[in-house]
């Protein structure tokens, strides 16, 4: 393998991995603070990809304003999601929430996925594929040509991760979210309102998932039925990185992204998704502690 | 059980016509089928220091948790400053002025000392954040030294100070402490009680749960003794200290 | 007592006469209902009795079907034997499901609660990808066909699926009142106490896992031989995995008759949707919606809502105190 090729694969892995990290971190923050295992998380990502595609390709918006709109729109979706589906579970024991949230969000995932594929095929294009092809020119770094869209994705991911980090470490609501994730009993005793926290986390988490979907299809196209697979990836990355742990999610996401890209290169692209499922099993079996510690007691 | 000095449910004998402060009447709490707290009545007047004593499993923690809104009582009435607390979520009780330093401290182990304190502050209640912080640091200078340290790495005594400091950040008017001396060296316990005395002198009401009664009764004006979920004794501290049953059960420990 | 116990045999005999007296459409509809009852009660063996939610129940269905087909296609001797060969291949399909359950129990049963659900679902995805990625062996997205001599007639398929459904229900009913069933309940209610009483948690769960996988594997074989064609979306479909969960939930998880009520309801909805109603919504969206609404509003299911006492007693009794554990020889 030549060096430029290696570097190209490396950048590809970083892009995919950064996006996995972003999506996985929002997933695991939701899991850690609310005990909701959001099976629909990957579907929200796909919905974000679809919305971005619609805005950019069919309505002619620029990529960045489109992402802004998607993020804002899905803040609203997240609020509705919390109010309609998860509010009824408030006050149940955390183990119970975990299990019933799986069934509820699994149902939601299937419903959303089916509707998306159905209506897209009917009203937008017969073969639904979500992809953005923005005209951002590529540039050379030494011998290596860096694709403009990929660099843009990496840049935006870095900014979003930075913003999330500041949100969690510098703002009151971010600290409350970390507190709830670390020790729910302690958070209750000192008078934090867990509903307020879970509302904020779900809203922001779902917007982050949708945004990462929009960014994803700047690099790799998606179809409407890949949501559940993406959820599995979110689960893998958050479990490997430690639930609710941002640096951990970044490291695990990038590791998985690189593993997929290099597997795809050597064994053929059809084997990359398999790679991530195998990693999921490895993580489930080898690091159960990481999964459990992240979610309180 | 066969205690002559049994308390009457409403027996806040002679105390102020207390609509103010904490009043518990006929409290009953269950875990599933098990009745853990049975017909408990007690009062804490504003600024008063009261001890709640009793052996393991008597229901002391459960009583505090019911007052703080962490578990719903089956029966009985709890009022604070004249407001009925029934069905009120914990965060509203904190906003009313109730504070709890729980059993096991329940800190946020992965966050710094200062972050733990900040989280205790209730925006819009009491002094501003910076002033509350400065006040807690004055009370516990050690916490200021360790403000950047992760709470999970503190020693037991430091953790207890942090738990108390964190509760104080919400500017409570009644602070409930669940076995604050548990697991601490005697010297640290003395220090802790000095601080509690100071807080009492400032006018903060305290409800202190202890199994080892020396310090608690030395500080408190009155005390209650809980056994198997019922109040079996209550009265002024001096009287309790002299009481033969209590002598026998606890002071020998 | 024994009369009451034999009572379900009467409708069973009536049902068995179905292919000779009912119209063909209805026979087919019932066949699919029996399949769903089988999968739903197999799912509920773990979901209801042990609180282990297997979201990958279709893995065993697909495994049974694929192993059967591959044997018939790759082993000339079996192909030459005609119906006898099909029988052997189908039994091998069931055995493959059972053996893989024995083995998969080791990694999967280390997982608890939500993580077991995630693990089993990931297993289904992994199987789907494997089949997709090995087209030389599995036919990939084109699927596999067997020759007409191996086809199961509608009557035979009907009777076989009816037997599988009845056997699965009987299995659950027997378990509900057996020593193993009590051990299962004890493990679900309080794992630590059960362990303290000497119940071997892993062994109990492994047995249940295998018991819940075998009829499902056989059902996959029967289904495949009846239609003559299998592919990933049919035998390893996400819906194939989801339907048993929904059926058990609708009917009443943990109740022997719950999956029956749920499966009949679900199939009725399915038939109504496909044949009589023109809804501007795809069917999976409806099922997803049903799952959402059910788990929010009626987490215990229809049956539990209708009949309280007798069914609840059949399920577990009151939170059963863990039994003296080591199986004493009688
Ligand atoms: N979550 C629970 N579920 C069931 N029973 C409980 C629970 N918490 C406490 N109990 C029981 O309630 C009784 C009273 O417990 P509680 O913690 O109030 O006692 P305590 O007086 O604080 O004891 P200690 O001095 O040991 O802290 C005990 O018998 C205990 O076993
Ligand atoms: Mg206690």
Short mmCIF file of C-alpha atoms in Angstrom, two decimals, chain C:
data_model
loop_
_atom_site.label_atom_id
_atom_site.label_comp_id
_atom_site.label_asym_id
_atom_site.label_seq_id
_atom_site.Cartn_x
_atom_site.Cartn_y
_atom_site.Cartn_z
CA UNK C 1 -58.64 -32.08 36.85
CA UNK C 2 -57.71 -34.38 34.03
CA UNK C 3 -60.89 -33.47 32.16
CA UNK C 4 -59.98 -29.82 32.38
CA UNK C 5 -56.50 -30.60 31.22
CA UNK C 6 -57.75 -32.52 28.21
CA UNK C 7 -60.14 -29.74 27.24
CA UNK C 8 -57.80 -27.97 24.78
CA UNK C 9 -57.61 -31.25 22.84
CA UNK C 10 -61.14 -30.74 21.48
CA UNK C 11 -60.50 -27.53 19.53
CA UNK C 12 -57.17 -28.99 18.54
CA UNK C 13 -58.88 -31.95 16.84
CA UNK C 14 -61.34 -29.60 15.18
CA UNK C 15 -58.48 -27.47 13.93
CA UNK C 16 -56.69 -30.54 12.61
CA UNK C 17 -59.67 -31.22 10.38
CA UNK C 18 -59.33 -27.70 8.97
CA UNK C 19 -57.67 -28.47 5.62
CA UNK C 20 -60.54 -30.80 4.71
CA UNK C 21 -63.40 -28.48 5.66
CA UNK C 22 -62.18 -24.90 5.40
CA UNK C 23 -61.62 -22.78 2.29
CA UNK C 24 -58.06 -22.67 1.06
CA UNK C 25 -57.49 -19.00 1.91
CA UNK C 26 -58.46 -19.57 5.48
CA UNK C 27 -56.24 -22.63 5.74
CA UNK C 28 -53.29 -20.56 4.56
CA UNK C 29 -54.16 -17.78 6.98
CA UNK C 30 -54.32 -20.28 9.84
CA UNK C 31 -50.99 -21.77 8.82
CA UNK C 32 -49.34 -18.39 9.18
CA UNK C 33 -51.10 -17.89 12.47
CA UNK C 34 -49.70 -21.19 13.77
CA UNK C 35 -46.23 -20.14 12.69
CA UNK C 36 -46.58 -16.91 14.59
CA UNK C 37 -47.97 -18.68 17.65
CA UNK C 38 -44.96 -20.98 17.60
CA UNK C 39 -42.47 -18.14 17.40
CA UNK C 40 -44.35 -15.99 19.89
CA UNK C 41 -44.62 -18.67 22.54
CA UNK C 42 -40.99 -19.67 21.97
CA UNK C 43 -40.01 -16.05 22.38
CA UNK C 44 -42.11 -15.77 25.51
CA UNK C 45 -40.45 -18.78 27.06
CA UNK C 46 -37.57 -16.40 27.71
CA UNK C 47 -39.33 -13.06 27.53
CA UNK C 48 -42.17 -13.97 29.84
CA UNK C 49 -40.68 -16.52 32.20
CA UNK C 50 -37.14 -15.22 32.45
CA UNK C 51 -37.44 -11.56 31.56
CA UNK C 52 -34.89 -12.05 28.77
CA UNK C 53 -36.06 -10.24 25.66
CA UNK C 54 -34.80 -12.06 22.59
CA UNK C 55 -35.13 -9.60 19.72
CA UNK C 56 -33.42 -12.09 17.41
CA UNK C 57 -35.93 -14.95 17.55
CA UNK C 58 -35.89 -15.00 13.73
CA UNK C 59 -32.23 -16.08 13.81
CA UNK C 60 -33.33 -19.60 14.70
CA UNK C 61 -36.12 -19.53 12.14
CA UNK C 62 -33.67 -18.56 9.40
CA UNK C 63 -31.08 -21.02 10.61
CA UNK C 64 -33.56 -23.88 10.46
CA UNK C 65 -34.67 -22.90 6.97
CA UNK C 66 -31.19 -22.36 5.56
CA UNK C 67 -29.72 -25.54 7.01
CA UNK C 68 -32.62 -27.56 5.60
CA UNK C 69 -32.24 -26.02 2.16
CA UNK C 70 -28.47 -26.31 2.06
CA UNK C 71 -28.61 -29.99 3.00
CA UNK C 72 -31.12 -30.71 0.27
CA UNK C 73 -29.13 -28.75 -2.27
CA UNK C 74 -25.66 -29.94 -1.35
CA UNK C 75 -26.12 -33.54 -0.23
CA UNK C 76 -27.09 -35.64 -3.23
CA UNK C 77 -28.20 -38.56 -1.09
CA UNK C 78 -30.83 -36.47 0.69
CA UNK C 79 -32.01 -34.98 -2.56
CA UNK C 80 -32.40 -38.47 -3.99
CA UNK C 81 -34.47 -39.67 -1.07
CA UNK C 82 -37.42 -37.42 -1.89
CA UNK C 83 -39.86 -36.74 0.96
CA UNK C 84 -37.79 -38.84 3.36
CA UNK C 85 -34.81 -36.64 2.52
CA UNK C 86 -36.87 -33.53 3.22
CA UNK C 87 -37.84 -34.94 6.58
CA UNK C 88 -34.25 -35.68 7.53
CA UNK C 89 -33.14 -32.24 6.33
CA UNK C 90 -35.92 -30.51 8.26
CA UNK C 91 -35.05 -32.39 11.44
CA UNK C 92 -31.43 -31.43 10.88
CA UNK C 93 -32.59 -27.81 10.54
CA UNK C 94 -34.28 -28.05 13.92
CA UNK C 95 -31.22 -29.70 15.39
CA UNK C 96 -29.02 -26.94 14.00
CA UNK C 97 -31.19 -24.38 15.76
CA UNK C 98 -30.96 -26.33 19.00
CA UNK C 99 -27.21 -26.83 18.82
CA UNK C 100 -26.54 -23.23 17.96
CA UNK C 101 -28.70 -22.23 20.93
CA UNK C 102 -26.63 -24.44 23.20
CA UNK C 103 -23.48 -22.72 21.98
CA UNK C 104 -24.81 -19.19 21.71
CA UNK C 105 -26.03 -19.41 25.28
CA UNK C 106 -22.44 -19.13 26.47
CA UNK C 107 -21.79 -15.64 25.13
CA UNK C 108 -25.34 -14.29 25.06
CA UNK C 109 -26.47 -15.31 28.53
CA UNK C 110 -23.63 -13.37 30.04
CA UNK C 111 -25.67 -10.34 29.07
CA UNK C 112 -28.50 -9.00 31.17
CA UNK C 113 -31.71 -7.13 30.49
CA UNK C 114 -31.33 -4.56 27.77
CA UNK C 115 -27.93 -5.90 26.80
CA UNK C 116 -29.32 -9.33 26.08
CA UNK C 117 -31.89 -7.67 23.80
CA UNK C 118 -29.17 -5.75 21.99
CA UNK C 119 -26.94 -8.81 21.71
CA UNK C 120 -29.66 -11.03 20.26
CA UNK C 121 -30.68 -8.35 17.79
CA UNK C 122 -27.07 -7.86 16.73
CA UNK C 123 -26.86 -11.62 16.20
CA UNK C 124 -29.77 -11.42 13.76
CA UNK C 125 -28.07 -8.58 11.88
CA UNK C 126 -24.86 -10.57 11.81
CA UNK C 127 -26.62 -13.62 10.33
CA UNK C 128 -28.33 -11.45 7.73
CA UNK C 129 -25.02 -9.95 6.67
CA UNK C 130 -23.33 -13.33 6.57
CA UNK C 131 -25.99 -14.75 4.29
CA UNK C 132 -25.87 -11.65 2.11
CA UNK C 133 -22.11 -11.76 1.87
CA UNK C 134 -21.73 -15.43 0.93
CA UNK C 135 -23.79 -15.62 -2.26
CA UNK C 136 -21.99 -18.71 -3.60
CA UNK C 137 -23.22 -20.67 -0.62
CA UNK C 138 -26.50 -19.01 0.29
CA UNK C 139 -27.66 -17.51 -2.94
CA UNK C 140 -27.23 -14.06 -1.40
CA UNK C 141 -30.08 -11.75 -2.28
CA UNK C 142 -31.39 -14.17 -4.93
CA UNK C 143 -32.30 -16.67 -2.25
CA UNK C 144 -32.45 -20.48 -2.53
CA UNK C 145 -34.93 -22.81 -4.25
CA UNK C 146 -35.50 -26.52 -3.72
CA UNK C 147 -36.93 -28.77 -6.38
CA UNK C 148 -40.63 -29.50 -6.47
CA UNK C 149 -40.28 -33.03 -5.12
CA UNK C 150 -39.37 -31.54 -1.73
CA UNK C 151 -42.33 -29.20 -1.50
CA UNK C 152 -44.63 -29.67 1.44
CA UNK C 153 -48.29 -29.64 0.51
CA UNK C 154 -50.55 -27.08 2.16
CA UNK C 155 -52.23 -29.82 4.18
CA UNK C 156 -48.96 -31.26 5.44
CA UNK C 157 -47.56 -27.81 6.23
CA UNK C 158 -50.78 -26.91 7.99
CA UNK C 159 -50.73 -29.99 10.18
CA UNK C 160 -47.04 -29.63 10.94
CA UNK C 161 -47.30 -25.97 11.93
CA UNK C 162 -50.38 -26.76 13.99
CA UNK C 163 -48.40 -29.44 15.81
CA UNK C 164 -45.49 -27.12 16.37
CA UNK C 165 -47.78 -24.42 17.77
CA UNK C 166 -49.56 -26.91 20.02
CA UNK C 167 -46.26 -28.39 21.18
CA UNK C 168 -44.86 -24.94 21.95
CA UNK C 169 -47.92 -24.03 23.99
CA UNK C 170 -47.84 -27.33 25.80
CA UNK C 171 -44.18 -26.78 26.54
CA UNK C 172 -44.90 -23.39 28.09
CA UNK C 173 -47.86 -24.77 30.03
CA UNK C 174 -45.84 -27.67 31.41
CA UNK C 175 -42.98 -25.41 32.27
CA UNK C 176 -45.27 -23.02 34.11
CA UNK C 177 -46.08 -25.76 36.58
CA UNK C 178 -42.83 -27.70 36.62
CA UNK C 179 -39.80 -27.55 38.83
CA UNK C 180 -37.79 -26.00 36.02
CA UNK C 181 -40.50 -23.39 35.52
CA UNK C 182 -40.34 -22.48 39.18
CA UNK C 183 -36.59 -22.23 39.01
CA UNK C 184 -37.03 -19.92 36.04
CA UNK C 185 -39.46 -17.73 37.91
CA UNK C 186 -37.13 -17.67 40.88
CA UNK C 187 -34.26 -16.58 38.65
CA UNK C 188 -36.36 -13.81 37.14
CA UNK C 189 -37.74 -12.52 40.41
CA UNK C 190 -34.50 -12.47 42.27
CA UNK C 191 -31.36 -13.79 40.73
CA UNK C 192 -29.27 -13.53 43.87
CA UNK C 193 -31.79 -15.27 46.08
CA UNK C 194 -32.22 -17.99 43.48
CA UNK C 195 -28.48 -18.47 43.32
CA UNK C 196 -28.31 -18.57 47.09
CA UNK C 197 -30.95 -21.29 47.05
CA UNK C 198 -28.73 -23.26 44.69
CA UNK C 199 -30.48 -22.63 41.38
CA UNK C 200 -27.92 -22.69 38.59
CA UNK C 201 -28.93 -19.55 36.76
CA UNK C 202 -26.94 -20.22 33.64
CA UNK C 203 -28.12 -23.80 33.25
CA UNK C 204 -31.76 -22.84 33.72
CA UNK C 205 -31.51 -20.06 31.17
CA UNK C 206 -29.58 -22.23 28.74
CA UNK C 207 -32.22 -24.93 28.84
CA UNK C 208 -34.92 -22.35 28.24
CA UNK C 209 -32.93 -20.84 25.39
CA UNK C 210 -32.63 -24.21 23.66
CA UNK C 211 -36.27 -25.12 24.29
CA UNK C 212 -37.27 -21.79 22.78
CA UNK C 213 -35.03 -22.17 19.75
CA UNK C 214 -35.87 -25.70 18.61
CA UNK C 215 -39.54 -25.39 17.56
CA UNK C 216 -38.70 -22.08 15.92
CA UNK C 217 -35.97 -23.80 13.89
CA UNK C 218 -38.34 -26.57 12.85
CA UNK C 219 -40.94 -23.95 11.93
CA UNK C 220 -38.36 -22.30 9.68
CA UNK C 221 -37.73 -25.64 7.96
CA UNK C 222 -41.44 -26.33 7.45
CA UNK C 223 -42.08 -22.81 6.22
CA UNK C 224 -39.20 -23.03 3.74
CA UNK C 225 -40.24 -26.42 2.38
CA UNK C 226 -43.81 -25.24 2.00
CA UNK C 227 -42.91 -22.16 -0.02
CA UNK C 228 -39.99 -23.81 -1.84
CA UNK C 229 -38.02 -20.59 -1.70
CA UNK C 230 -36.19 -18.68 1.04
CA UNK C 231 -34.19 -15.50 1.22
CA UNK C 232 -32.94 -13.14 3.90
CA UNK C 233 -35.91 -10.81 3.92
CA UNK C 234 -38.35 -13.70 4.29
CA UNK C 235 -36.79 -15.99 6.88
CA UNK C 236 -34.38 -13.61 8.60
CA UNK C 237 -36.54 -10.49 8.34
CA UNK C 238 -36.58 -7.90 11.08
CA UNK C 239 -40.34 -8.20 11.12
CA UNK C 240 -40.06 -11.94 11.52
CA UNK C 241 -38.20 -11.19 14.74
CA UNK C 242 -40.45 -8.38 15.82
CA UNK C 243 -43.82 -10.04 15.30
CA UNK C 244 -43.35 -12.61 18.07
CA UNK C 245 -42.45 -9.80 20.48
CA UNK C 246 -45.51 -7.79 19.52
CA UNK C 247 -47.76 -10.85 19.61
CA UNK C 248 -46.58 -11.79 23.09
CA UNK C 249 -46.98 -8.22 24.30
CA UNK C 250 -50.43 -7.74 22.83
CA UNK C 251 -51.69 -11.01 24.19
CA UNK C 252 -49.99 -10.90 27.54
CA UNK C 253 -46.38 -11.78 28.13
CA UNK C 254 -45.78 -14.53 30.67
CA UNK C 255 -49.23 -16.06 30.15
CA UNK C 256 -49.47 -19.39 28.34
CA UNK C 257 -52.36 -18.24 26.16
CA UNK C 258 -51.02 -14.73 25.71
CA UNK C 259 -49.09 -15.46 22.48
CA UNK C 260 -52.18 -17.16 21.02
CA UNK C 261 -54.39 -14.16 21.63
CA UNK C 262 -51.66 -11.85 20.38
CA UNK C 263 -50.86 -13.88 17.27
CA UNK C 264 -54.51 -14.19 16.26
CA UNK C 265 -55.04 -10.46 16.79
CA UNK C 266 -51.95 -9.57 14.85
CA UNK C 267 -52.73 -11.89 11.94
CA UNK C 268 -56.26 -10.55 11.81
CA UNK C 269 -54.94 -7.02 11.62
CA UNK C 270 -52.52 -8.15 8.94
CA UNK C 271 -55.20 -9.78 6.80
CA UNK C 272 -57.49 -6.79 7.24
CA UNK C 273 -54.72 -4.38 6.27
CA UNK C 274 -53.65 -6.30 3.21
CA UNK C 275 -57.04 -7.28 1.85
CA UNK C 276 -59.72 -4.93 2.99
CA UNK C 277 -58.25 -1.58 3.85
CA UNK C 278 -56.46 0.87 1.68
CA UNK C 279 -54.39 2.79 4.18
CA UNK C 280 -51.92 5.37 2.94
CA UNK C 281 -49.38 3.94 5.37
CA UNK C 282 -47.04 0.97 4.88
CA UNK C 283 -47.80 -2.07 7.02
CA UNK C 284 -44.55 -2.08 9.06
CA UNK C 285 -45.38 1.43 10.19
CA UNK C 286 -48.65 0.12 11.61
CA UNK C 287 -46.90 -2.67 13.49
CA UNK C 288 -44.28 -0.31 14.80
CA UNK C 289 -47.08 1.97 15.92
CA UNK C 290 -48.89 -0.90 17.63
CA UNK C 291 -45.72 -1.77 19.53
CA UNK C 292 -45.30 1.84 20.66
CA UNK C 293 -48.90 2.21 21.78
CA UNK C 294 -49.03 -1.19 23.46
CA UNK C 295 -45.86 -0.79 25.45
CA UNK C 296 -46.91 2.66 26.60
CA UNK C 297 -50.52 1.96 27.47
CA UNK C 298 -50.93 -1.75 28.11
CA UNK C 299 -47.53 -3.15 28.99
CA UNK C 300 -49.15 -6.30 30.43
CA UNK C 301 -51.26 -7.15 27.39
CA UNK C 302 -54.90 -7.85 26.58
CA UNK C 303 -55.24 -11.10 28.47
CA UNK C 304 -53.84 -9.73 31.70
CA UNK C 305 -56.28 -6.84 31.38
CA UNK C 306 -59.28 -9.10 30.85
CA UNK C 307 -58.72 -11.96 33.23
CA UNK C 308 -56.88 -11.22 36.37
CA UNK C 309 -56.67 -13.95 38.90
CA UNK C 310 -56.66 -17.33 37.15
CA UNK C 311 -54.16 -16.45 34.47
CA UNK C 312 -51.85 -14.64 36.83
CA UNK C 313 -51.81 -17.74 38.97
CA UNK C 314 -50.99 -19.91 35.99
CA UNK C 315 -48.09 -17.67 35.31
CA UNK C 316 -45.99 -17.67 38.37
CA UNK C 317 -48.07 -17.71 41.47
CA UNK C 318 -47.15 -14.92 43.81
CA UNK C 319 -43.48 -13.94 43.68
CA UNK C 320 -42.46 -17.50 44.26
CA UNK C 321 -39.99 -18.09 47.00
CA UNK C 322 -36.97 -19.70 45.45
CA UNK C 323 -37.34 -23.43 45.63
CA UNK C 324 -35.02 -25.76 47.43
CA UNK C 325 -32.82 -26.02 44.52
CA UNK C 326 -30.84 -29.13 43.90
CA UNK C 327 -33.12 -31.47 42.01
CA UNK C 328 -33.82 -34.22 44.45
CA UNK C 329 -34.27 -37.64 42.96
CA UNK C 330 -37.81 -38.71 43.35
#
